[in-house]
Coordinates of C-alpha atoms and ligand atoms in Angstrom, one line a residue:
Chain G
M1 CA 58.0 -34.4 -19.4
F2 CA 59.6 -36.0 -22.4
L3 CA 57.1 -34.8 -25.1
A4 CA 55.8 -31.8 -23.1
L5 CA 59.1 -30.0 -23.0
R6 CA 60.2 -30.9 -26.5
E7 CA 57.0 -29.8 -28.0
I8 CA 57.2 -26.5 -26.1
R9 CA 60.7 -26.0 -27.3
A10 CA 59.8 -26.7 -30.9
A11 CA 56.8 -24.3 -30.6
R12 CA 58.6 -21.8 -28.3
G13 CA 57.4 -18.7 -30.2
R14 CA 53.7 -19.7 -29.7
F15 CA 54.2 -20.7 -26.1
L16 CA 56.2 -17.5 -25.4
L17 CA 53.3 -15.5 -26.8
M18 CA 50.8 -17.4 -24.7
G19 CA 53.0 -17.0 -21.6
L20 CA 53.2 -13.3 -22.2
V21 CA 49.4 -13.0 -22.5
V22 CA 49.0 -15.0 -19.3
M23 CA 51.7 -12.8 -17.7
L24 CA 49.9 -9.6 -18.7
V25 CA 46.5 -10.8 -17.5
A26 CA 48.0 -12.0 -14.2
A27 CA 49.8 -8.6 -13.8
L28 CA 46.6 -6.8 -14.5
V29 CA 44.7 -8.9 -12.0
G30 CA 47.5 -8.3 -9.5
I31 CA 47.5 -4.5 -10.1
V32 CA 43.8 -4.2 -9.9
S33 CA 43.9 -6.3 -6.7
G34 CA 46.6 -3.9 -5.4
F35 CA 44.4 -1.0 -6.1
T36 CA 41.4 -2.7 -4.6
T37 CA 43.2 -3.2 -1.3
G38 CA 44.9 0.1 -1.5
L39 CA 41.8 2.1 -2.2
G40 CA 39.9 0.0 0.4
N41 CA 42.5 0.9 3.0
D42 CA 42.4 4.5 2.0
T43 CA 38.7 4.6 2.4
V44 CA 38.0 2.5 5.5
S45 CA 41.3 1.7 7.3
A46 CA 40.3 4.1 10.2
L47 CA 37.0 2.1 10.5
R48 CA 38.9 -1.2 10.4
A49 CA 41.2 0.1 13.1
L50 CA 38.2 0.7 15.4
P51 CA 38.1 -2.1 17.9
A52 CA 34.3 -2.3 17.5
T53 CA 31.9 -5.0 16.4
H54 CA 29.0 -2.8 15.5
V55 CA 28.1 0.8 15.1
A56 CA 24.6 2.1 16.0
F57 CA 23.3 5.0 13.8
A58 CA 20.2 7.1 13.9
T59 CA 17.4 5.2 12.1
G60 CA 16.8 8.0 9.6
A61 CA 20.2 7.6 8.0
K62 CA 20.0 5.0 5.3
S63 CA 23.4 5.7 3.6
D64 CA 26.5 7.8 4.1
Q65 CA 25.6 7.3 7.8
F66 CA 28.6 8.9 9.3
N67 CA 27.6 12.1 7.6
R68 CA 23.8 11.9 8.1
S69 CA 23.3 10.2 11.4
L70 CA 23.3 12.0 14.7
V71 CA 22.7 10.4 18.0
D72 CA 22.2 12.3 21.2
E73 CA 23.7 11.7 24.6
A74 CA 20.6 10.0 26.0
T75 CA 20.9 7.4 23.2
V76 CA 24.6 6.8 24.1
A77 CA 23.7 6.5 27.7
G78 CA 20.9 4.1 26.8
W79 CA 23.4 1.9 24.9
R80 CA 25.8 2.0 27.8
Q81 CA 23.1 0.5 29.9
R82 CA 22.5 -2.5 27.7
P83 CA 23.8 -5.8 29.0
G84 CA 26.7 -7.5 27.0
V85 CA 27.5 -4.3 25.2
E86 CA 30.3 -1.8 25.6
A87 CA 29.3 1.5 24.0
A88 CA 31.1 4.8 23.3
P89 CA 30.1 7.8 21.2
L90 CA 31.9 8.4 17.9
G91 CA 31.9 11.5 15.7
V92 CA 33.2 11.5 12.2
T93 CA 33.5 14.5 9.9
I94 CA 35.9 15.5 7.2
T95 CA 37.5 18.9 7.5
R96 CA 40.7 20.9 6.6
G97 CA 43.4 22.6 8.5
T98 CA 46.7 24.3 8.3
T99 CA 49.7 23.7 10.4
G100 CA 51.8 26.5 12.1
R101 CA 54.3 26.0 9.3
G102 CA 51.8 26.6 6.6
L103 CA 51.2 23.0 5.6
E104 CA 47.6 22.6 4.4
I105 CA 46.0 19.3 5.3
D106 CA 42.7 17.4 4.8
M107 CA 41.7 15.3 7.8
A108 CA 38.9 13.0 8.8
A109 CA 38.2 14.2 12.3
F110 CA 37.3 11.3 14.6
G111 CA 35.7 12.6 17.8
V112 CA 36.1 10.1 20.6
E113 CA 35.8 10.3 24.4
P114 CA 39.4 9.9 25.7
G115 CA 39.7 6.7 27.7
T116 CA 36.9 4.9 25.8
F117 CA 37.7 2.0 23.5
P118 CA 37.5 4.0 20.2
A119 CA 40.3 6.3 21.4
P120 CA 43.4 5.6 19.3
A121 CA 46.6 4.0 20.6
V122 CA 49.6 6.2 19.8
R123 CA 52.8 5.2 18.1
R124 CA 54.6 8.4 19.1
G125 CA 53.7 11.2 21.5
T126 CA 50.8 11.0 23.9
G127 CA 47.2 10.0 23.6
L128 CA 44.1 12.1 23.9
D129 CA 43.4 13.7 27.3
A130 CA 39.9 14.7 28.4
A131 CA 41.3 17.7 30.2
R132 CA 42.7 19.6 27.2
P133 CA 42.3 19.8 23.5
G134 CA 44.7 17.8 21.4
L135 CA 45.0 15.9 18.1
V136 CA 46.3 12.4 17.5
I137 CA 47.1 12.2 13.8
S138 CA 47.3 9.3 11.4
G139 CA 50.8 8.2 10.4
K140 CA 49.9 9.4 6.9
L141 CA 49.7 13.0 8.1
A142 CA 53.1 12.5 9.9
D143 CA 54.4 11.3 6.5
D144 CA 53.1 14.5 4.9
G145 CA 55.2 16.5 7.4
V146 CA 52.9 17.2 10.3
R147 CA 54.9 16.7 13.6
V148 CA 54.1 16.2 17.2
G149 CA 54.1 19.7 18.8
D150 CA 52.7 21.4 15.7
T151 CA 49.5 23.3 16.0
V152 CA 46.8 22.6 13.5
T153 CA 44.3 25.4 12.9
V154 CA 40.9 24.2 11.6
D155 CA 40.4 26.4 8.6
R156 CA 36.6 26.9 9.0
L157 CA 36.7 28.0 12.5
G158 CA 40.2 29.1 13.4
L159 CA 40.2 26.5 16.2
R160 CA 43.8 25.7 17.2
L161 CA 44.7 22.1 18.1
P162 CA 48.1 21.0 19.3
V163 CA 49.3 17.7 17.8
T164 CA 50.0 15.4 20.7
G165 CA 50.6 12.0 19.1
V166 CA 50.8 9.8 16.0
T167 CA 48.7 6.7 15.5
G168 CA 48.7 4.1 12.7
D169 CA 48.5 4.9 8.9
V170 CA 44.7 5.1 9.0
S171 CA 42.4 7.1 6.8
Y172 CA 38.7 7.4 6.0
G173 CA 37.2 8.4 2.6
H174 CA 40.7 8.9 1.1
V175 CA 41.5 11.4 3.9
P176 CA 44.0 10.7 6.7
A177 CA 42.3 10.4 10.0
A178 CA 42.9 12.7 13.0
Y179 CA 41.5 11.9 16.5
L180 CA 40.3 14.5 18.9
P181 CA 38.2 14.7 22.0
L182 CA 34.4 14.5 21.2
D183 CA 33.8 18.1 22.6
T184 CA 36.3 19.5 20.1
W185 CA 34.8 17.4 17.4
R186 CA 31.4 19.0 18.2
E187 CA 32.8 22.4 17.7
I188 CA 34.1 21.4 14.3
R189 CA 30.9 19.7 13.3
F190 CA 28.3 22.1 14.7
G191 CA 30.2 25.4 15.2
V192 CA 29.3 28.3 12.9
P193 CA 32.1 30.4 11.6
G194 CA 32.1 33.8 13.2
A195 CA 29.6 33.1 15.8
R196 CA 31.5 32.4 19.0
T197 CA 29.3 29.6 20.3
T198 CA 30.5 28.2 23.6
P199 CA 30.8 24.4 23.6
E200 CA 28.0 24.1 26.2
R201 CA 25.5 25.6 23.8
L202 CA 26.4 23.2 20.9
P203 CA 24.3 20.0 20.4
R204 CA 25.6 17.2 22.6
D205 CA 25.4 14.7 19.6
A206 CA 27.8 12.2 18.0
S207 CA 27.6 10.5 14.6
G208 CA 27.0 7.1 16.0
V209 CA 27.6 4.8 18.9
A210 CA 30.6 2.4 18.6
L211 CA 29.7 -0.9 20.1
R212 CA 31.7 -3.8 21.4
A213 CA 29.0 -6.5 21.7
R214 CA 29.5 -9.9 23.2
S215 CA 27.9 -12.7 21.1
G216 CA 24.3 -13.1 22.3
A217 CA 23.8 -9.5 23.1
D218 CA 20.3 -8.5 22.0
L219 CA 21.1 -5.6 19.7
A220 CA 17.7 -5.7 17.9
A221 CA 15.9 -5.1 21.2
A222 CA 18.3 -2.2 22.0
D223 CA 17.7 -0.7 18.6
H224 CA 14.0 -0.9 19.1
A225 CA 14.1 0.6 22.5
L226 CA 16.6 3.4 21.6
G227 CA 15.5 4.2 18.1
T228 CA 18.8 3.3 16.4
L229 CA 19.9 1.2 13.6
T230 CA 22.9 -1.1 14.4
L231 CA 25.1 -2.3 11.6
P232 CA 27.9 -4.9 11.9
M233 CA 31.4 -3.6 10.9
S234 CA 31.2 -5.1 7.4
K235 CA 28.1 -2.9 6.7
V236 CA 29.6 0.0 8.5
L237 CA 32.5 0.0 6.0
E238 CA 29.9 0.6 3.3
A239 CA 28.8 3.8 5.1
A240 CA 32.2 5.3 4.2
P241 CA 31.9 7.6 1.2
G242 CA 32.8 5.9 -2.1
Y243 CA 33.6 2.5 -0.6
K244 CA 30.8 0.6 -2.1
G245 CA 31.3 2.1 -5.6
E246 CA 35.0 1.5 -5.6
R247 CA 34.5 -2.1 -4.5
V248 CA 31.9 -2.7 -7.3
T249 CA 34.2 -1.1 -9.9
M250 CA 37.3 -3.0 -8.9
T251 CA 35.6 -6.3 -8.3
S252 CA 33.9 -6.2 -11.7
I253 CA 37.2 -5.5 -13.4
Q254 CA 38.6 -8.5 -11.6
V255 CA 35.6 -10.7 -12.4
F256 CA 36.0 -9.9 -16.1
L257 CA 39.7 -10.7 -16.0
Y258 CA 38.9 -14.0 -14.3
L259 CA 36.5 -14.7 -17.2
I260 CA 38.9 -13.6 -19.9
A261 CA 41.9 -15.6 -18.6
P262 CA 40.4 -19.1 -19.0
L263 CA 39.0 -18.2 -22.4
L264 CA 42.4 -17.0 -23.7
V265 CA 44.2 -20.0 -22.4
G266 CA 41.4 -22.3 -23.6
A267 CA 41.4 -20.7 -27.1
F268 CA 45.2 -21.1 -27.3
F269 CA 45.0 -24.8 -26.3
A270 CA 42.1 -25.4 -28.6
V271 CA 44.2 -24.2 -31.5
W272 CA 47.3 -26.0 -30.3
T273 CA 45.3 -29.2 -30.1
V274 CA 43.9 -28.8 -33.6
Q275 CA 47.4 -28.1 -34.9
R276 CA 48.7 -31.3 -33.3
A277 CA 45.8 -33.5 -34.3
P278 CA 47.8 -35.5 -36.8
E279 CA 50.5 -36.1 -34.3
L280 CA 48.0 -37.0 -31.6
A281 CA 46.5 -39.5 -34.0
L282 CA 50.0 -41.0 -34.6
L283 CA 50.6 -41.3 -30.9
R284 CA 47.3 -43.0 -30.4
A285 CA 48.1 -45.3 -33.3
I286 CA 51.4 -46.4 -31.8
G287 CA 49.6 -47.1 -28.6
A288 CA 49.6 -44.0 -26.4
S289 CA 46.7 -44.1 -23.9
R290 CA 44.3 -41.2 -23.8
R291 CA 45.6 -40.6 -20.3
R292 CA 49.1 -40.1 -21.5
L293 CA 48.0 -37.6 -24.1
L294 CA 45.9 -35.8 -21.5
S295 CA 48.6 -35.7 -18.8
Y296 CA 51.3 -34.3 -21.0
T297 CA 49.0 -31.7 -22.5
V298 CA 47.9 -30.6 -19.0
L299 CA 51.6 -30.5 -18.0
Q300 CA 52.2 -28.1 -20.9
A301 CA 49.3 -26.0 -19.9
A302 CA 50.5 -25.9 -16.3
L303 CA 54.0 -24.9 -17.3
V304 CA 52.9 -22.0 -19.5
V305 CA 50.1 -20.8 -17.1
V306 CA 52.3 -21.1 -13.9
A307 CA 55.3 -19.5 -15.6
G308 CA 53.1 -16.7 -17.0
T309 CA 51.4 -16.1 -13.7
V310 CA 54.6 -15.9 -11.7
A311 CA 56.1 -13.5 -14.2
G312 CA 52.8 -11.5 -14.0
G313 CA 53.0 -11.4 -10.2
A314 CA 56.5 -10.1 -10.4
L315 CA 55.3 -7.4 -12.9
A316 CA 52.5 -6.4 -10.6
L317 CA 54.9 -6.1 -7.6
G318 CA 57.3 -4.1 -9.7
T319 CA 54.5 -1.8 -10.8
G320 CA 53.5 -1.3 -7.2
L321 CA 57.1 -0.4 -6.3
L322 CA 57.3 2.0 -9.2
L323 CA 54.0 3.7 -8.2
G324 CA 55.4 4.3 -4.8
A325 CA 53.6 5.7 -1.8
A326 CA 51.8 8.5 -3.8
V327 CA 49.0 6.2 -5.0
P328 CA 46.7 4.0 -2.9
F329 CA 48.2 0.7 -4.0
S330 CA 48.8 -2.2 -1.6
L331 CA 49.6 -5.8 -2.5
P332 CA 50.5 -7.8 0.5
A333 CA 52.2 -11.2 -0.1
G334 CA 49.0 -13.1 1.0
T335 CA 46.7 -11.2 -1.4
L336 CA 49.2 -11.5 -4.2
T337 CA 49.6 -15.3 -3.7
A338 CA 45.8 -15.8 -3.5
T339 CA 45.2 -13.6 -6.6
L340 CA 47.9 -15.4 -8.6
A341 CA 46.7 -18.8 -7.5
A342 CA 43.2 -17.9 -8.7
V343 CA 44.5 -16.7 -12.1
A344 CA 46.5 -20.0 -12.5
L345 CA 43.5 -22.0 -11.5
V346 CA 41.1 -20.3 -13.9
G347 CA 43.8 -20.5 -16.6
L348 CA 44.0 -24.2 -16.2
A349 CA 40.3 -24.5 -16.1
G350 CA 40.4 -22.9 -19.5
T351 CA 42.6 -25.7 -20.7
C352 CA 40.2 -28.3 -19.3
L353 CA 37.5 -26.8 -21.6
T354 CA 39.5 -28.1 -24.6
L355 CA 41.0 -31.2 -23.2
R356 CA 38.4 -33.6 -24.6
R357 CA 39.7 -32.7 -28.1
V358 CA 43.1 -34.1 -27.2
T359 CA 41.8 -37.6 -27.1
T360 CA 39.5 -37.4 -30.1
P361 CA 41.9 -37.6 -33.0
D362 CA 41.3 -41.0 -34.7
P363 CA 44.3 -43.2 -35.0
L364 CA 42.7 -44.7 -38.2
T365 CA 43.4 -41.4 -40.0
M366 CA 47.1 -42.6 -40.1
L367 CA 46.0 -44.9 -42.9
G368 CA 45.0 -42.2 -45.2
A369 CA 48.6 -42.0 -46.6
A370 CA 49.7 -38.5 -47.8
R371 CA 47.2 -35.9 -46.7
Chain Y
M1 CA 54.3 -64.6 -32.1
T2 CA 51.9 -65.8 -34.7
L3 CA 49.0 -64.0 -36.3
S4 CA 46.0 -65.6 -37.9
L5 CA 42.9 -64.1 -39.4
S6 CA 39.9 -66.3 -39.9
D7 CA 36.7 -65.4 -41.8
V8 CA 37.5 -61.7 -41.4
T9 CA 34.9 -59.5 -43.0
V10 CA 35.6 -55.7 -43.1
T11 CA 33.4 -52.8 -44.3
R12 CA 34.8 -49.3 -44.3
G13 CA 32.7 -46.2 -44.0
H14 CA 29.1 -45.6 -43.2
G15 CA 26.0 -44.8 -45.2
R16 CA 26.8 -43.6 -48.6
T17 CA 30.5 -44.2 -48.2
R18 CA 30.0 -47.7 -47.0
T19 CA 32.5 -49.9 -48.8
P20 CA 32.9 -53.7 -48.4
V21 CA 36.7 -54.4 -48.4
F22 CA 37.1 -58.1 -47.3
H23 CA 34.7 -60.9 -47.2
E24 CA 35.6 -63.9 -45.0
F25 CA 39.3 -63.5 -45.5
T26 CA 41.5 -66.2 -43.9
A27 CA 45.3 -66.3 -43.5
R28 CA 48.0 -67.3 -41.1
F29 CA 51.4 -65.7 -40.6
E30 CA 54.6 -67.2 -39.1
P31 CA 57.3 -65.4 -37.2
G32 CA 60.6 -64.5 -38.9
R33 CA 58.9 -64.3 -42.3
V34 CA 57.9 -61.4 -44.4
T35 CA 54.6 -61.5 -46.2
A36 CA 54.0 -59.0 -49.0
L37 CA 50.4 -57.8 -49.4
V38 CA 49.9 -57.1 -53.1
G39 CA 47.0 -55.7 -55.0
P40 CA 45.8 -52.7 -56.8
S41 CA 45.0 -49.4 -55.2
G42 CA 41.9 -49.7 -53.1
S43 CA 42.2 -53.5 -52.7
G44 CA 42.4 -53.2 -49.0
K45 CA 46.1 -53.5 -48.2
S46 CA 46.2 -50.7 -45.6
T47 CA 42.9 -52.0 -44.2
L48 CA 44.3 -55.4 -43.7
L49 CA 47.3 -53.9 -41.8
A50 CA 44.9 -51.9 -39.7
V51 CA 42.9 -55.0 -38.8
A52 CA 46.0 -56.9 -37.9
G53 CA 47.3 -53.9 -36.0
A54 CA 44.3 -53.6 -33.7
L55 CA 43.4 -50.2 -35.2
L56 CA 40.3 -51.4 -36.9
L57 CA 37.8 -54.0 -35.8
P58 CA 36.4 -56.3 -38.4
D59 CA 32.6 -56.7 -38.8
S60 CA 33.0 -60.4 -38.1
G61 CA 35.7 -63.0 -37.9
A62 CA 38.7 -63.5 -35.6
V63 CA 42.1 -61.9 -35.5
V64 CA 44.2 -64.0 -33.2
L65 CA 47.6 -62.8 -32.0
D66 CA 49.3 -65.8 -30.3
D67 CA 46.3 -67.0 -28.2
T68 CA 44.3 -63.7 -28.0
D69 CA 41.5 -62.9 -30.3
I70 CA 41.9 -59.1 -30.4
T71 CA 38.4 -58.6 -31.7
G72 CA 37.2 -59.4 -28.1
L73 CA 39.4 -56.8 -26.4
R74 CA 38.3 -53.5 -25.1
E75 CA 39.7 -50.3 -26.7
A76 CA 42.1 -49.6 -23.9
E77 CA 43.5 -53.2 -24.2
R78 CA 43.9 -52.9 -27.9
T79 CA 45.8 -49.6 -27.4
R80 CA 48.0 -51.4 -24.9
L81 CA 48.6 -54.2 -27.4
R82 CA 49.7 -51.7 -30.0
R83 CA 52.3 -50.1 -27.8
E84 CA 53.6 -53.4 -26.4
R85 CA 53.5 -56.0 -29.2
I86 CA 53.0 -54.2 -32.5
G87 CA 55.4 -52.1 -34.5
Y88 CA 53.6 -50.0 -37.1
M89 CA 55.2 -48.1 -40.0
F90 CA 52.7 -46.0 -41.8
Q91 CA 52.9 -44.9 -45.4
S92 CA 53.7 -41.4 -44.2
G93 CA 53.3 -39.0 -41.3
N94 CA 55.2 -41.4 -39.0
L95 CA 57.4 -38.9 -37.2
L96 CA 56.7 -36.2 -34.6
G97 CA 57.8 -32.8 -35.7
A98 CA 59.3 -31.7 -32.5
L99 CA 61.7 -34.6 -32.0
T100 CA 65.1 -35.6 -33.4
A101 CA 65.7 -39.0 -35.0
T102 CA 66.9 -40.4 -31.7
E103 CA 64.0 -39.0 -29.8
Q104 CA 61.5 -40.5 -32.3
L105 CA 62.6 -43.9 -31.0
L106 CA 62.6 -42.8 -27.4
A107 CA 59.0 -41.6 -28.0
A108 CA 58.1 -45.3 -28.4
S109 CA 59.5 -46.0 -24.9
Y110 CA 57.7 -42.9 -23.6
V111 CA 54.4 -44.0 -25.0
A112 CA 54.9 -47.5 -23.6
G113 CA 55.3 -45.8 -20.2
G114 CA 59.0 -46.5 -19.7
G115 CA 61.7 -44.0 -19.0
T116 CA 63.6 -42.5 -21.9
R117 CA 67.0 -41.7 -20.7
R118 CA 68.3 -45.3 -20.2
H119 CA 67.2 -46.2 -23.7
R120 CA 69.2 -43.5 -25.4
A121 CA 72.2 -45.7 -26.2
R122 CA 70.0 -48.4 -27.6
A123 CA 68.2 -45.8 -29.7
V124 CA 71.5 -44.6 -31.2
A125 CA 72.5 -48.2 -31.9
A126 CA 69.1 -48.9 -33.6
L127 CA 69.6 -45.8 -35.8
E128 CA 73.1 -47.0 -36.7
E129 CA 71.6 -50.3 -37.8
V130 CA 69.4 -48.6 -40.3
G131 CA 72.4 -46.5 -41.5
L132 CA 71.6 -43.2 -39.9
A133 CA 74.5 -42.9 -37.5
D134 CA 75.2 -39.4 -38.7
R135 CA 71.5 -38.2 -38.6
L136 CA 70.9 -38.7 -34.9
K137 CA 70.0 -35.1 -34.2
H138 CA 68.1 -34.3 -37.3
R139 CA 64.4 -33.4 -37.1
P140 CA 61.9 -34.8 -39.6
D141 CA 62.0 -31.7 -41.7
Q142 CA 65.8 -32.1 -41.9
L143 CA 65.6 -35.7 -43.2
S144 CA 65.0 -37.0 -46.7
G145 CA 61.9 -39.1 -47.4
G146 CA 63.9 -42.3 -47.3
E147 CA 65.7 -41.3 -44.1
R148 CA 62.3 -40.6 -42.5
Q149 CA 61.1 -44.1 -43.5
R150 CA 64.2 -45.7 -42.0
V151 CA 63.7 -43.8 -38.8
A152 CA 60.1 -44.9 -38.8
L153 CA 61.2 -48.5 -39.3
A154 CA 63.7 -48.3 -36.5
R155 CA 61.0 -46.8 -34.3
A156 CA 58.5 -49.6 -35.2
L157 CA 61.2 -52.2 -34.2
F158 CA 62.5 -50.3 -31.2
L159 CA 60.5 -52.1 -28.5
G160 CA 61.0 -55.6 -30.1
P161 CA 57.5 -56.1 -31.4
G162 CA 56.2 -59.5 -32.2
L163 CA 54.2 -58.1 -35.2
L164 CA 55.7 -55.6 -37.7
L165 CA 53.3 -53.9 -40.0
V166 CA 54.7 -51.8 -42.9
D167 CA 52.6 -49.8 -45.3
E168 CA 54.1 -48.8 -48.6
P169 CA 57.7 -48.4 -47.3
T170 CA 59.2 -47.5 -50.6
A171 CA 56.5 -45.4 -52.2
A172 CA 58.3 -42.1 -51.7
V173 CA 62.0 -43.1 -52.3
D174 CA 64.3 -43.8 -55.2
R175 CA 65.5 -47.2 -56.3
T176 CA 68.6 -47.4 -54.2
Q177 CA 66.8 -46.3 -51.1
A178 CA 63.9 -48.7 -51.8
D179 CA 66.3 -51.7 -52.1
A180 CA 68.0 -50.7 -48.9
I181 CA 64.7 -50.5 -47.1
A182 CA 63.5 -53.8 -48.5
K183 CA 66.7 -55.4 -47.3
L184 CA 66.3 -53.8 -43.9
I185 CA 62.9 -55.2 -43.5
I186 CA 64.0 -58.7 -44.3
D187 CA 67.1 -58.3 -42.0
R188 CA 65.2 -57.0 -39.1
T189 CA 62.4 -59.6 -39.4
R190 CA 65.0 -62.4 -39.3
A191 CA 66.9 -60.7 -36.4
H192 CA 63.8 -60.0 -34.3
D193 CA 61.9 -63.1 -35.4
C194 CA 58.7 -61.1 -35.8
V195 CA 55.7 -61.6 -38.0
T196 CA 56.0 -59.0 -40.8
L197 CA 53.4 -57.8 -43.2
V198 CA 54.3 -55.4 -45.9
A199 CA 51.7 -53.7 -48.1
T200 CA 53.5 -52.8 -51.3
H201 CA 53.3 -52.2 -55.0
D202 CA 57.1 -52.4 -55.3
P203 CA 58.4 -55.4 -57.3
A204 CA 61.8 -55.2 -55.4
V205 CA 60.0 -55.5 -52.1
I206 CA 57.7 -58.3 -53.4
A207 CA 60.8 -60.2 -54.7
T208 CA 62.5 -60.1 -51.3
A209 CA 59.4 -61.2 -49.4
D210 CA 59.0 -64.9 -48.2
T211 CA 55.4 -65.1 -49.3
R212 CA 52.9 -62.9 -51.0
I213 CA 49.2 -62.5 -50.7
D214 CA 47.2 -61.1 -53.6
L215 CA 44.3 -59.0 -52.6
N216 CA 41.6 -58.2 -55.2
P217 CA 38.9 -55.6 -54.9
E218 CA 35.5 -57.0 -54.2
P219 CA 33.6 -57.5 -57.5
Ligands
LIG1 N1 37.0 -44.2 -44.1 C1 36.6 -44.9 -45.2 N2 35.3 -44.8 -45.5 C2 34.9 -45.5 -46.6 N3 35.6 -46.2 -47.4 C3 36.9 -46.3 -47.1 C4 37.5 -45.7 -46.0 N4 38.8 -45.9 -45.9 C5 39.1 -46.7 -47.0 N5 38.0 -46.9 -47.7 C6 37.9 -47.8 -48.9 O1 38.3 -49.1 -48.6 C7 39.1 -49.6 -49.7 C8 40.4 -50.1 -49.2 O2 41.2 -49.1 -48.8 P1 42.7 -49.3 -48.4 O3 43.2 -48.0 -48.0 O4 42.8 -50.5 -47.6 O5 43.3 -49.6 -49.9 P2 44.8 -49.9 -50.3 O6 44.8 -51.3 -50.9 O7 45.7 -49.6 -49.1 O8 45.0 -48.8 -51.4 P3 46.4 -48.0 -51.8 O9 47.3 -48.9 -52.5 O10 45.8 -46.9 -52.6 O11 46.9 -47.5 -50.5 C9 39.2 -48.5 -50.7 O12 38.4 -48.8 -51.8 C10 38.7 -47.3 -50.0 O13 38.0 -46.4 -50.9
LIG2 MG1 47.1 -48.1 -48.6

């Protein structure tokens, strides 16, 4: 501590500057991470909320499966018969509506069979009922001003749906989710505006089959027999529109920041070490071990990196608060801590790149009198 | 502590800068006495101090401190010897820019692995001994050349070394300062009973020394 702190104090301008740079990088990493989580939630939280282990899609759909895939009732029934698997049909489609009070909303309509496991739990109001049409909305729609008891008219068809309950703050493809009975979903998905098709004459299809499979259940055999393609939830998330692209974008920004941080810190400490070389030579000449020089330099690095990172974390949190609920930003304590720990770690790794130089100044250079 | 060099041969540099400095040099130094190393520039005064101070290994010969031949020690052991037994005052660049005069002395304790807080009072006393009682909080750039040298001398003596090595202590100061420093070296050598080697051109320093060794450049 003795030398570490006094040297920092004497060179406080330089260390402050370095601390600020670390702070900004850490804040940027924090903010990007907040957007990664926020955007991710905005895109797939409704899928994450689904208590399923897998989803079976039609084989033809290779991407954007919720939009492209259609499975018929026979397939759903086939899946229900498989041992070790609980299956329920699921329909997903994005549509728009207007409430009785003129509020226009976008909603990701999730068609489920009431009573099956994909049906949402409600926070307020009542759940879906097979006997009558109804709508259980995401908490986000409730935040936007839709209330239990409102009637939402689906714009395309004029279909009127009473809001019966509110579930968690879930959304899909940046659109708040709204759950409705599968039959109603079919009207939205397959109904043609103007043509008064009765529900019985619409296709009896769903987007996919939500599965709750016990470990050991032979999903491949079922896929083979039923002509479906089953994906685990981690892959199902990628079926959500935009999810993969957002991930790649945000992750590559983070990766670059993780590369930049150690180089910045490393460059600073390389210069710092070169500037100190005569003093390091003096310390070696009066008997300082290499270890002592290393440990106090590492301590200096740790101080500036940790202080900068913590300040950066605070800045990221502050930014999150300023942005408010309007933008998809979410930075839970756990994520923030992990992110900051990673920044601090790569920052210190950057110092280690230059540490060898700390021990190289030759004490014999002290002999060459006035330099 | 005693120091003896026997048949010490030293070459500096490599290849085209290879320079023979000593050939089979032998000498013995007693505690409590100041030896002045005298000779023209380039005669090897600083080199001899470096060999005695375990900074530079001779090509051959023995450098014995008490009973230990330091030429047989590993680098880490020589480093340790420097911090524990040897006080070194270089011709310049002795002080650390970030530290006050008092802290320069405490840095010696820090380097030796001890705490610094409990030595503070002793550091202040040591600076008073070299006449710097009212310069305790000054940093190197706030001290005159002579004051810096006195801080360096106090630092070299701070841990009670058995061997004190001083390189051109008066090269950068005026007559009065030089006399004061020469007197300090004698005083401190007597008080600490250390072996003291002073490389110098200064007649005043040579005059106060107990013995002198004349070094001549290799022909
Ligand atoms: N690193 C080196 N490489 C090659 N030769 C060197 C090196 N260092 C010193 N020398 C040579 O060794 C000789 C002795 O140098 P040293 O510094 O001991 O002289 P000195 O007696 O202290 O001189 P001065 O009074 O100028 O300080 C000089 O001739 C010098 O040129
Ligand atoms: Mg010299």
